Amino acid sequence: MSVIAASSGIAANPARALVCRNCGAEYPLIAQNACYECFAPVEVGYDQAALRAVTRADIEAGPHNIWRYAPLLPAGQDPASRVTVNPGMTPLIKADALAAELGLKTLWVKDDSANPTHSFKDRVVSVALTAAKGLGFSRFACASTGNLANSVAAHGARAGVPSIVFIPYDLEQNKVVTSAVYQGQVVAIEGSYDDVNRLCQELTETDEFEETAFVNVNVRPYYAEGSKTLGYEVAEQLGWRLPQQVVIPMASGELLTKIDKAFTELVEIGLVDDTPWRVFGAQSAGCNPIATALHAGTDQITPVKPTGIAKSLNIGDPAAGPYALEAVRRTGGWMDYVTDDEIRDGIQLLARTTGVFAETAGGVTVAVLKKLVEAGKLDRDAETVVYNTGEGLKTIDAVSAQVGPTHTVRPSLKAAREAGLLG
Amino acid sequence: MSVIAASSGIAANPARALVCRNCGAEYPLIAQNACYECFAPVEVGYDQAALRAVTRADIEAGPHNIWRYAPLLPAGQDPASRVTVNPGMTPLIKADALAAELGLKTLWVKDDSANPTHSFKDRVVSVALTAAKGLGFSRFACASTGNLANSVAAHGARAGVPSIVFIPYDLEQNKVVTSAVYQGQVVAIEGSYDDVNRLCQELTETDEFEETAFVNVNVRPYYAEGSKTLGYEVAEQLGWRLPQQVVIPMASGELLTKIDKAFTELVEIGLVDDTPWRVFGAQSAGCNPIATALHAGTDQITPVKPTGIAKSLNIGDPAAGPYALEAVRRTGGWMDYVTDDEIRDGIQLLARTTGVFAETAGGVTVAVLKKLVEAGKLDRDAETVVYNTGEGLKTIDAVSAQVGPTHTVRPSLKAAREAGLLG
């Protein structure tokens, strides 16, 4: 909330309780990620009066990072409390050339590769670890497909807190090195991400990990709220209004649900006008359980064994899948999925037309954007935002066989002429 | 200057002339990089009255990128004129853990890996290409050790202008792919950077390249001014004051001279108090011609044939070397150089203590910082800023043999226990 506690100089926290997403049961703001009544996930509920007290001016007076939205988050109101690399306020790029090629009227790219460890995960990790520190945890951990491990390890190094990150053994090498360079513990698990995630859930229940915060397990409700900032920022960067269509990559499906939650909140608390938005989800053909459920018209998500190059999206048993389906159906959106070749083309299309080099997840999202336009699912005249959540350098192998020098020549004018460089 | 032309809505340009750095001869603001009288390099000279009219408030009211300093730059005063990916305002990180390890009182890391293509080159390219567009050029080019090519190619893609970048054939693959993905022309030259540079100088004199702006050849004076923003930002981020010591990597030596020029200007125009600063330069043992000249007490820089892993600094015949020597001697600083092993250690030291993953150039600078502290060249009690100019993901091979998973285990609690993860 925007009210500053007079005695302490610390803004109060607008979070009120953990609330079950299924039955509505409420719990105190502790380290808990499932409902004791019905076992569904819990999420952070807010004091609506506190949220409604927040003004655009409050936010605009804040720092040029996610903490400008601290009045709408469950942690970090006191700057001294933050465990953070200060992510956020990444560019919203007008993509006229890409729009023209796809036949869209107005298109923006929200480029979250600009975060400190070059993915949107810095947002969720900063919120989760700030909450975790407040809850007394003394070690940071995660189950990760790569980007999350990069971010947790970097946050640990910055804060001087030990970290232990768990990743599948077959990750892209660039993501492994970018976790290990910070010199915390990096545990490669001989299995899929879903195996990693299961093991981490078991570890949280051991005595030895009692003081370890797994950002996406035992403090997951706080973690998930960090994704709301990707909705807030787009609205603020558009001049405090909502886009009409958003295209979002899906792994667990949580990012999509939280951008939708951010738009809903902004309307409810009066920071933007109540204009309709439609939410679209993107997966790869190698891991498409949520999109498949939508296409089949069911609420039941059948887990898959992921394959393909979009490793950061390879969650075969997506925890927030049902909520992503709900958001897409409620707003009149759609989901689709694309092949590895389409992903590679998507990376190159985005790079050539915007100067943004995305990782495979961004290739997925741009390729699905293209597919949705061609299928008539997206309104060509409606203002659209496509989210790039990660950096091309981390998945360089996806395109390194496709692109390279166009010429190789000896260092002389004569050689340059013979190579055709002089017309 | 901060005065807005009433008729056009476009702020006037404070640049006055190109001025010879040797004899002081003056030329109009065209595409020219050497003096016709004495063949020394020319640089941008300003209308001092225009600069003095600029206030802190003018700058603070600007955008959160380098263009807030447009009143102090030779191009880009009109936002519509900019050819840019909007770099700048990268983090200045208080590095307390690194300071403690080195025995320094106050240390900051200026982290320019946060720029859109993840090096400081986005700053110089944005200024150069904005000037180039104004001068009527229709194609963008450069001679590059990697980062510059990444930036020119990305700027070309963003602006929809053809680009052609020239690189040594033996660059790090990540830097090659990150240039080629934007799908301009990428020319690999079978030679060193100095060979590439010579060829590009020859190409600028051909009819076929008459409309091609080589950012660091024929429009180099504008390009070089972009580096001033790395000085302005540090001063502004410190609350409008100068640091006492700065440690800066050297390739051509130009970056160092322009940060020094920025500090000089800020004092002259009254934006900061006139407090002393000392400039320190960092090279690798594989390419140390400027530091070697300093150590030998000479003004003569003997070109070298570069070797070693710090490829982005491998300029054996550094154009701005004499001016870097002058700045270091005038301010009472020093220069040093470090081995490849020290560079690798520097990358890991920075990562472990700050959460910043630097490329080899950053490893050079941190390792030289350490060496200068240990040698007593840096005052341990003086506030120090070390510049990280690039991103670790681009030179991943430098550390990929040193760091990796600390454990590899099967996905079970039993296996985790056997691996010692449960104490």
mmCIF file of C-alpha atoms in Angstrom, chain B residues 141-384:
data_model
loop_
_atom_site.group_PDB
_atom_site.id
_atom_site.type_symbol
_atom_site.label_atom_id
_atom_site.label_comp_id
_atom_site.label_asym_id
_atom_site.label_seq_id
_atom_site.Cartn_x
_atom_site.Cartn_y
_atom_site.Cartn_z
ATOM 1 C CA ALA B 141 29.210 -1.035 -41.087
ATOM 2 C CA CYS B 142 32.091 -1.572 -38.690
ATOM 3 C CA ALA B 143 35.430 -3.262 -38.096
ATOM 4 C CA SER B 144 34.873 -5.265 -34.941
ATOM 5 C CA THR B 145 36.343 -7.643 -32.388
ATOM 6 C CA GLY B 146 32.784 -8.933 -31.827
ATOM 7 C CA ASN B 147 30.689 -6.761 -29.556
ATOM 8 C CA LEU B 148 30.663 -3.872 -32.001
ATOM 9 C CA ALA B 149 29.450 -6.158 -34.797
ATOM 10 C CA ASN B 150 26.656 -7.459 -32.539
ATOM 11 C CA SER B 151 25.552 -3.907 -31.875
ATOM 12 C CA VAL B 152 25.767 -2.576 -35.455
ATOM 13 C CA ALA B 153 23.865 -5.591 -36.791
ATOM 14 C CA ALA B 154 21.142 -5.190 -34.152
ATOM 15 C CA HIS B 155 20.859 -1.441 -34.765
ATOM 16 C CA GLY B 156 20.551 -2.089 -38.512
ATOM 17 C CA ALA B 157 17.769 -4.615 -37.931
ATOM 18 C CA ARG B 158 15.920 -2.287 -35.553
ATOM 19 C CA ALA B 159 16.185 0.650 -37.970
ATOM 20 C CA GLY B 160 15.491 -1.370 -41.114
ATOM 21 C CA VAL B 161 18.819 -0.252 -42.632
ATOM 22 C CA PRO B 162 21.201 -2.749 -44.317
ATOM 23 C CA SER B 163 24.354 -3.565 -42.367
ATOM 24 C CA ILE B 164 27.698 -5.144 -43.184
ATOM 25 C CA VAL B 165 30.042 -6.002 -40.332
ATOM 26 C CA PHE B 166 33.681 -7.106 -40.588
ATOM 27 C CA ILE B 167 35.194 -9.421 -37.965
ATOM 28 C CA PRO B 168 38.313 -11.556 -37.550
ATOM 29 C CA TYR B 169 37.568 -15.133 -38.669
ATOM 30 C CA ASP B 170 38.621 -16.641 -35.316
ATOM 31 C CA LEU B 171 36.169 -14.842 -33.011
ATOM 32 C CA GLU B 172 34.206 -16.576 -30.263
ATOM 33 C CA GLN B 173 31.314 -18.418 -31.931
ATOM 34 C CA ASN B 174 28.715 -16.816 -29.669
ATOM 35 C CA LYS B 175 29.748 -13.385 -30.953
ATOM 36 C CA VAL B 176 29.619 -14.554 -34.569
ATOM 37 C CA VAL B 177 26.119 -16.014 -34.213
ATOM 38 C CA THR B 178 24.939 -12.932 -32.326
ATOM 39 C CA SER B 179 25.991 -10.806 -35.304
ATOM 40 C CA ALA B 180 24.642 -13.131 -37.992
ATOM 41 C CA VAL B 181 21.233 -13.786 -36.448
ATOM 42 C CA TYR B 182 20.056 -10.312 -37.496
ATOM 43 C CA GLN B 183 20.677 -11.380 -41.091
ATOM 44 C CA GLY B 184 22.729 -8.492 -42.355
ATOM 45 C CA GLN B 185 26.042 -9.217 -44.061
ATOM 46 C CA VAL B 186 28.786 -10.649 -41.821
ATOM 47 C CA VAL B 187 32.251 -10.737 -43.354
ATOM 48 C CA ALA B 188 34.851 -12.947 -41.646
ATOM 49 C CA ILE B 189 38.362 -11.712 -42.453
ATOM 50 C CA GLU B 190 41.251 -14.173 -42.460
ATOM 51 C CA GLY B 191 43.480 -11.999 -40.318
ATOM 52 C CA SER B 192 43.707 -10.069 -37.053
ATOM 53 C CA TYR B 193 41.482 -7.193 -35.938
ATOM 54 C CA ASP B 194 44.176 -4.812 -37.117
ATOM 55 C CA ASP B 195 43.935 -6.385 -40.590
ATOM 56 C CA VAL B 196 40.155 -5.980 -40.472
ATOM 57 C CA ASN B 197 40.517 -2.350 -39.491
ATOM 58 C CA ARG B 198 42.973 -1.612 -42.302
ATOM 59 C CA LEU B 199 40.704 -3.218 -44.875
ATOM 60 C CA CYS B 200 37.724 -1.214 -43.647
ATOM 61 C CA GLN B 201 39.716 2.018 -43.949
ATOM 62 C CA GLU B 202 40.481 1.091 -47.550
ATOM 63 C CA LEU B 203 36.861 0.220 -48.242
ATOM 64 C CA THR B 204 35.652 3.621 -47.056
ATOM 65 C CA GLU B 205 37.646 5.144 -49.883
ATOM 66 C CA THR B 206 35.976 3.071 -52.603
ATOM 67 C CA ASP B 207 33.030 4.312 -54.659
ATOM 68 C CA GLU B 208 31.040 1.242 -53.691
ATOM 69 C CA PHE B 209 31.210 2.149 -49.994
ATOM 70 C CA GLU B 210 30.560 5.876 -50.458
ATOM 71 C CA GLU B 211 27.163 5.614 -48.771
ATOM 72 C CA THR B 212 28.340 3.224 -46.052
ATOM 73 C CA ALA B 213 28.997 4.557 -42.549
ATOM 74 C CA PHE B 214 31.703 2.575 -40.757
ATOM 75 C CA VAL B 215 30.910 3.557 -37.194
ATOM 76 C CA ASN B 216 34.528 3.363 -36.046
ATOM 77 C CA VAL B 217 36.186 4.613 -39.233
ATOM 78 C CA ASN B 218 34.582 7.414 -41.232
ATOM 79 C CA VAL B 219 32.136 8.521 -38.518
ATOM 80 C CA ARG B 220 34.490 7.669 -35.650
ATOM 81 C CA PRO B 221 34.479 11.123 -34.002
ATOM 82 C CA TYR B 222 30.728 10.812 -33.291
ATOM 83 C CA TYR B 223 31.097 7.175 -32.272
ATOM 84 C CA ALA B 224 33.777 7.979 -29.718
ATOM 85 C CA GLU B 225 31.599 10.614 -28.038
ATOM 86 C CA GLY B 226 29.056 7.938 -27.103
ATOM 87 C CA SER B 227 31.539 6.603 -24.549
ATOM 88 C CA LYS B 228 31.241 9.845 -22.595
ATOM 89 C CA THR B 229 27.905 8.590 -21.323
ATOM 90 C CA LEU B 230 29.754 5.975 -19.242
ATOM 91 C CA GLY B 231 31.321 8.870 -17.370
ATOM 92 C CA TYR B 232 28.172 10.984 -17.104
ATOM 93 C CA GLU B 233 26.117 8.080 -15.763
ATOM 94 C CA VAL B 234 28.524 7.152 -13.012
ATOM 95 C CA ALA B 235 28.656 10.768 -11.850
ATOM 96 C CA GLU B 236 24.860 11.096 -11.904
ATOM 97 C CA GLN B 237 24.332 7.703 -10.227
ATOM 98 C CA LEU B 238 26.730 8.734 -7.436
ATOM 99 C CA GLY B 239 24.494 11.747 -6.827
ATOM 100 C CA TRP B 240 26.290 14.192 -9.139
ATOM 101 C CA ARG B 241 29.848 13.761 -7.966
ATOM 102 C CA LEU B 242 32.988 12.161 -9.392
ATOM 103 C CA PRO B 243 34.555 8.930 -8.114
ATOM 104 C CA GLN B 244 38.169 9.207 -6.928
ATOM 105 C CA GLN B 245 39.483 6.252 -8.950
ATOM 106 C CA VAL B 246 38.200 4.510 -12.096
ATOM 107 C CA VAL B 247 39.539 1.287 -13.637
ATOM 108 C CA ILE B 248 38.759 0.934 -17.333
ATOM 109 C CA PRO B 249 39.583 -1.733 -19.960
ATOM 110 C CA MET B 250 41.616 -0.603 -22.969
ATOM 111 C CA ALA B 251 41.451 -1.877 -26.538
ATOM 112 C CA SER B 252 41.982 1.190 -28.762
ATOM 113 C CA GLY B 253 42.212 3.206 -25.533
ATOM 114 C CA GLU B 254 39.348 5.446 -26.623
ATOM 115 C CA LEU B 255 36.880 4.444 -23.909
ATOM 116 C CA LEU B 256 39.312 5.508 -21.198
ATOM 117 C CA THR B 257 39.936 8.896 -22.803
ATOM 118 C CA LYS B 258 36.220 9.586 -23.196
ATOM 119 C CA ILE B 259 35.309 8.753 -19.617
ATOM 120 C CA ASP B 260 38.066 11.168 -18.607
ATOM 121 C CA LYS B 261 36.675 13.722 -21.076
ATOM 122 C CA ALA B 262 33.201 13.308 -19.564
ATOM 123 C CA PHE B 263 34.497 14.012 -16.054
ATOM 124 C CA THR B 264 36.417 17.060 -17.339
ATOM 125 C CA GLU B 265 33.288 18.406 -19.062
ATOM 126 C CA LEU B 266 31.066 17.854 -16.028
ATOM 127 C CA VAL B 267 33.459 19.953 -13.942
ATOM 128 C CA GLU B 268 33.839 22.652 -16.603
ATOM 129 C CA ILE B 269 30.124 23.100 -17.066
ATOM 130 C CA GLY B 270 29.441 23.037 -13.354
ATOM 131 C CA LEU B 271 27.362 19.860 -13.058
ATOM 132 C CA VAL B 272 29.726 18.382 -10.444
ATOM 133 C CA ASP B 273 32.220 19.806 -7.961
ATOM 134 C CA ASP B 274 35.844 19.954 -9.070
ATOM 135 C CA THR B 275 37.203 16.989 -7.121
ATOM 136 C CA PRO B 276 40.265 15.032 -8.287
ATOM 137 C CA TRP B 277 39.973 11.706 -10.063
ATOM 138 C CA ARG B 278 42.588 9.169 -11.150
ATOM 139 C CA VAL B 279 42.248 7.026 -14.259
ATOM 140 C CA PHE B 280 43.585 3.446 -14.414
ATOM 141 C CA GLY B 281 43.819 1.333 -17.576
ATOM 142 C CA ALA B 282 43.554 -2.460 -17.931
ATOM 143 C CA GLN B 283 44.950 -4.706 -20.670
ATOM 144 C CA SER B 284 45.743 -8.389 -21.065
ATOM 145 C CA ALA B 285 49.271 -9.761 -21.202
ATOM 146 C CA GLY B 286 48.417 -10.954 -24.707
ATOM 147 C CA CYS B 287 47.827 -7.400 -25.919
ATOM 148 C CA ASN B 288 49.439 -4.752 -23.740
ATOM 149 C CA PRO B 289 50.995 -2.087 -25.987
ATOM 150 C CA ILE B 290 49.586 0.903 -24.080
ATOM 151 C CA ALA B 291 50.484 -0.375 -20.612
ATOM 152 C CA THR B 292 53.930 -1.375 -21.848
ATOM 153 C CA ALA B 293 54.559 2.164 -23.108
ATOM 154 C CA LEU B 294 53.495 3.583 -19.754
ATOM 155 C CA HIS B 295 55.746 1.198 -17.851
ATOM 156 C CA ALA B 296 58.640 2.121 -20.179
ATOM 157 C CA GLY B 297 58.021 5.812 -19.647
ATOM 158 C CA THR B 298 57.617 6.528 -23.342
ATOM 159 C CA ASP B 299 55.025 8.166 -25.572
ATOM 160 C CA GLN B 300 55.808 5.730 -28.367
ATOM 161 C CA ILE B 301 53.404 2.819 -28.603
ATOM 162 C CA THR B 302 54.908 -0.210 -30.292
ATOM 163 C CA PRO B 303 52.201 -2.289 -32.006
ATOM 164 C CA VAL B 304 51.949 -5.942 -30.978
ATOM 165 C CA LYS B 305 50.428 -9.066 -32.506
ATOM 166 C CA PRO B 306 47.666 -9.894 -30.004
ATOM 167 C CA THR B 307 47.179 -13.286 -28.401
ATOM 168 C CA GLY B 308 45.071 -14.599 -25.530
ATOM 169 C CA ILE B 309 41.424 -14.981 -24.562
ATOM 170 C CA ALA B 310 40.474 -11.313 -24.139
ATOM 171 C CA LYS B 311 39.618 -11.024 -27.821
ATOM 172 C CA SER B 312 37.417 -7.964 -27.478
ATOM 173 C CA LEU B 313 40.486 -6.036 -26.271
ATOM 174 C CA ASN B 314 42.837 -7.451 -28.903
ATOM 175 C CA ILE B 315 43.781 -4.310 -30.787
ATOM 176 C CA GLY B 316 47.513 -4.479 -31.357
ATOM 177 C CA ASP B 317 47.820 -1.003 -32.857
ATOM 178 C CA PRO B 318 45.649 1.140 -30.567
ATOM 179 C CA ALA B 319 44.594 4.411 -32.228
ATOM 180 C CA ALA B 320 43.882 6.307 -29.014
ATOM 181 C CA GLY B 321 46.826 4.871 -27.072
ATOM 182 C CA PRO B 322 48.732 8.189 -26.807
ATOM 183 C CA TYR B 323 45.653 9.963 -25.473
ATOM 184 C CA ALA B 324 45.078 7.190 -22.918
ATOM 185 C CA LEU B 325 48.685 7.600 -21.747
ATOM 186 C CA GLU B 326 48.152 11.337 -21.426
ATOM 187 C CA ALA B 327 44.977 10.944 -19.355
ATOM 188 C CA VAL B 328 46.535 8.400 -17.006
ATOM 189 C CA ARG B 329 49.690 10.489 -16.502
ATOM 190 C CA ARG B 330 47.759 13.756 -16.025
ATOM 191 C CA THR B 331 45.476 12.276 -13.369
ATOM 192 C CA GLY B 332 48.149 10.302 -11.500
ATOM 193 C CA GLY B 333 46.742 6.905 -12.412
ATOM 194 C CA TRP B 334 48.448 3.769 -13.704
ATOM 195 C CA MET B 335 47.998 0.842 -16.105
ATOM 196 C CA ASP B 336 48.647 -2.861 -15.823
ATOM 197 C CA TYR B 337 47.964 -6.150 -17.583
ATOM 198 C CA VAL B 338 47.091 -9.703 -16.566
ATOM 199 C CA THR B 339 47.460 -13.259 -17.870
ATOM 200 C CA ASP B 340 44.689 -15.478 -19.240
ATOM 201 C CA ASP B 341 44.557 -17.402 -15.960
ATOM 202 C CA GLU B 342 44.197 -14.155 -14.031
ATOM 203 C CA ILE B 343 41.411 -13.142 -16.432
ATOM 204 C CA ARG B 344 39.521 -16.380 -15.729
ATOM 205 C CA ASP B 345 39.986 -15.823 -12.004
ATOM 206 C CA GLY B 346 38.772 -12.236 -12.411
ATOM 207 C CA ILE B 347 35.549 -13.389 -14.091
ATOM 208 C CA GLN B 348 34.884 -15.867 -11.281
ATOM 209 C CA LEU B 349 35.810 -13.418 -8.534
ATOM 210 C CA LEU B 350 33.366 -10.830 -9.882
ATOM 211 C CA ALA B 351 30.595 -13.426 -10.352
ATOM 212 C CA ARG B 352 30.979 -14.943 -6.906
ATOM 213 C CA THR B 353 31.025 -11.631 -5.047
ATOM 214 C CA THR B 354 28.555 -9.521 -7.058
ATOM 215 C CA GLY B 355 26.332 -11.781 -9.164
ATOM 216 C CA VAL B 356 27.654 -10.121 -12.345
ATOM 217 C CA PHE B 357 28.878 -12.493 -15.081
ATOM 218 C CA ALA B 358 31.403 -10.580 -17.190
ATOM 219 C CA GLU B 359 33.042 -11.431 -20.477
ATOM 220 C CA THR B 360 36.832 -11.724 -20.695
ATOM 221 C CA ALA B 361 37.232 -7.928 -20.929
ATOM 222 C CA GLY B 362 35.499 -7.615 -17.558
ATOM 223 C CA GLY B 363 37.758 -10.348 -16.202
ATOM 224 C CA VAL B 364 40.760 -8.316 -17.368
ATOM 225 C CA THR B 365 39.513 -5.216 -15.607
ATOM 226 C CA VAL B 366 38.693 -6.927 -12.314
ATOM 227 C CA ALA B 367 42.019 -8.811 -12.342
ATOM 228 C CA VAL B 368 43.907 -5.565 -13.009
ATOM 229 C CA LEU B 369 41.934 -3.881 -10.228
ATOM 230 C CA LYS B 370 43.132 -6.631 -7.877
ATOM 231 C CA LYS B 371 46.708 -6.329 -9.099
ATOM 232 C CA LEU B 372 46.708 -2.539 -8.716
ATOM 233 C CA VAL B 373 45.397 -2.802 -5.151
ATOM 234 C CA GLU B 374 48.008 -5.391 -4.237
ATOM 235 C CA ALA B 375 50.769 -3.263 -5.793
ATOM 236 C CA GLY B 376 49.690 -0.220 -3.838
ATOM 237 C CA LYS B 377 48.901 1.717 -7.019
ATOM 238 C CA LEU B 378 45.269 2.179 -6.015
ATOM 239 C CA ASP B 379 44.452 3.990 -2.801
ATOM 240 C CA ARG B 380 42.472 1.509 -0.690
ATOM 241 C CA ASP B 381 40.576 4.330 1.002
ATOM 242 C CA ALA B 382 39.551 6.153 -2.180
ATOM 243 C CA GLU B 383 36.133 5.482 -3.736
ATOM 244 C CA THR B 384 36.672 3.319 -6.808
#
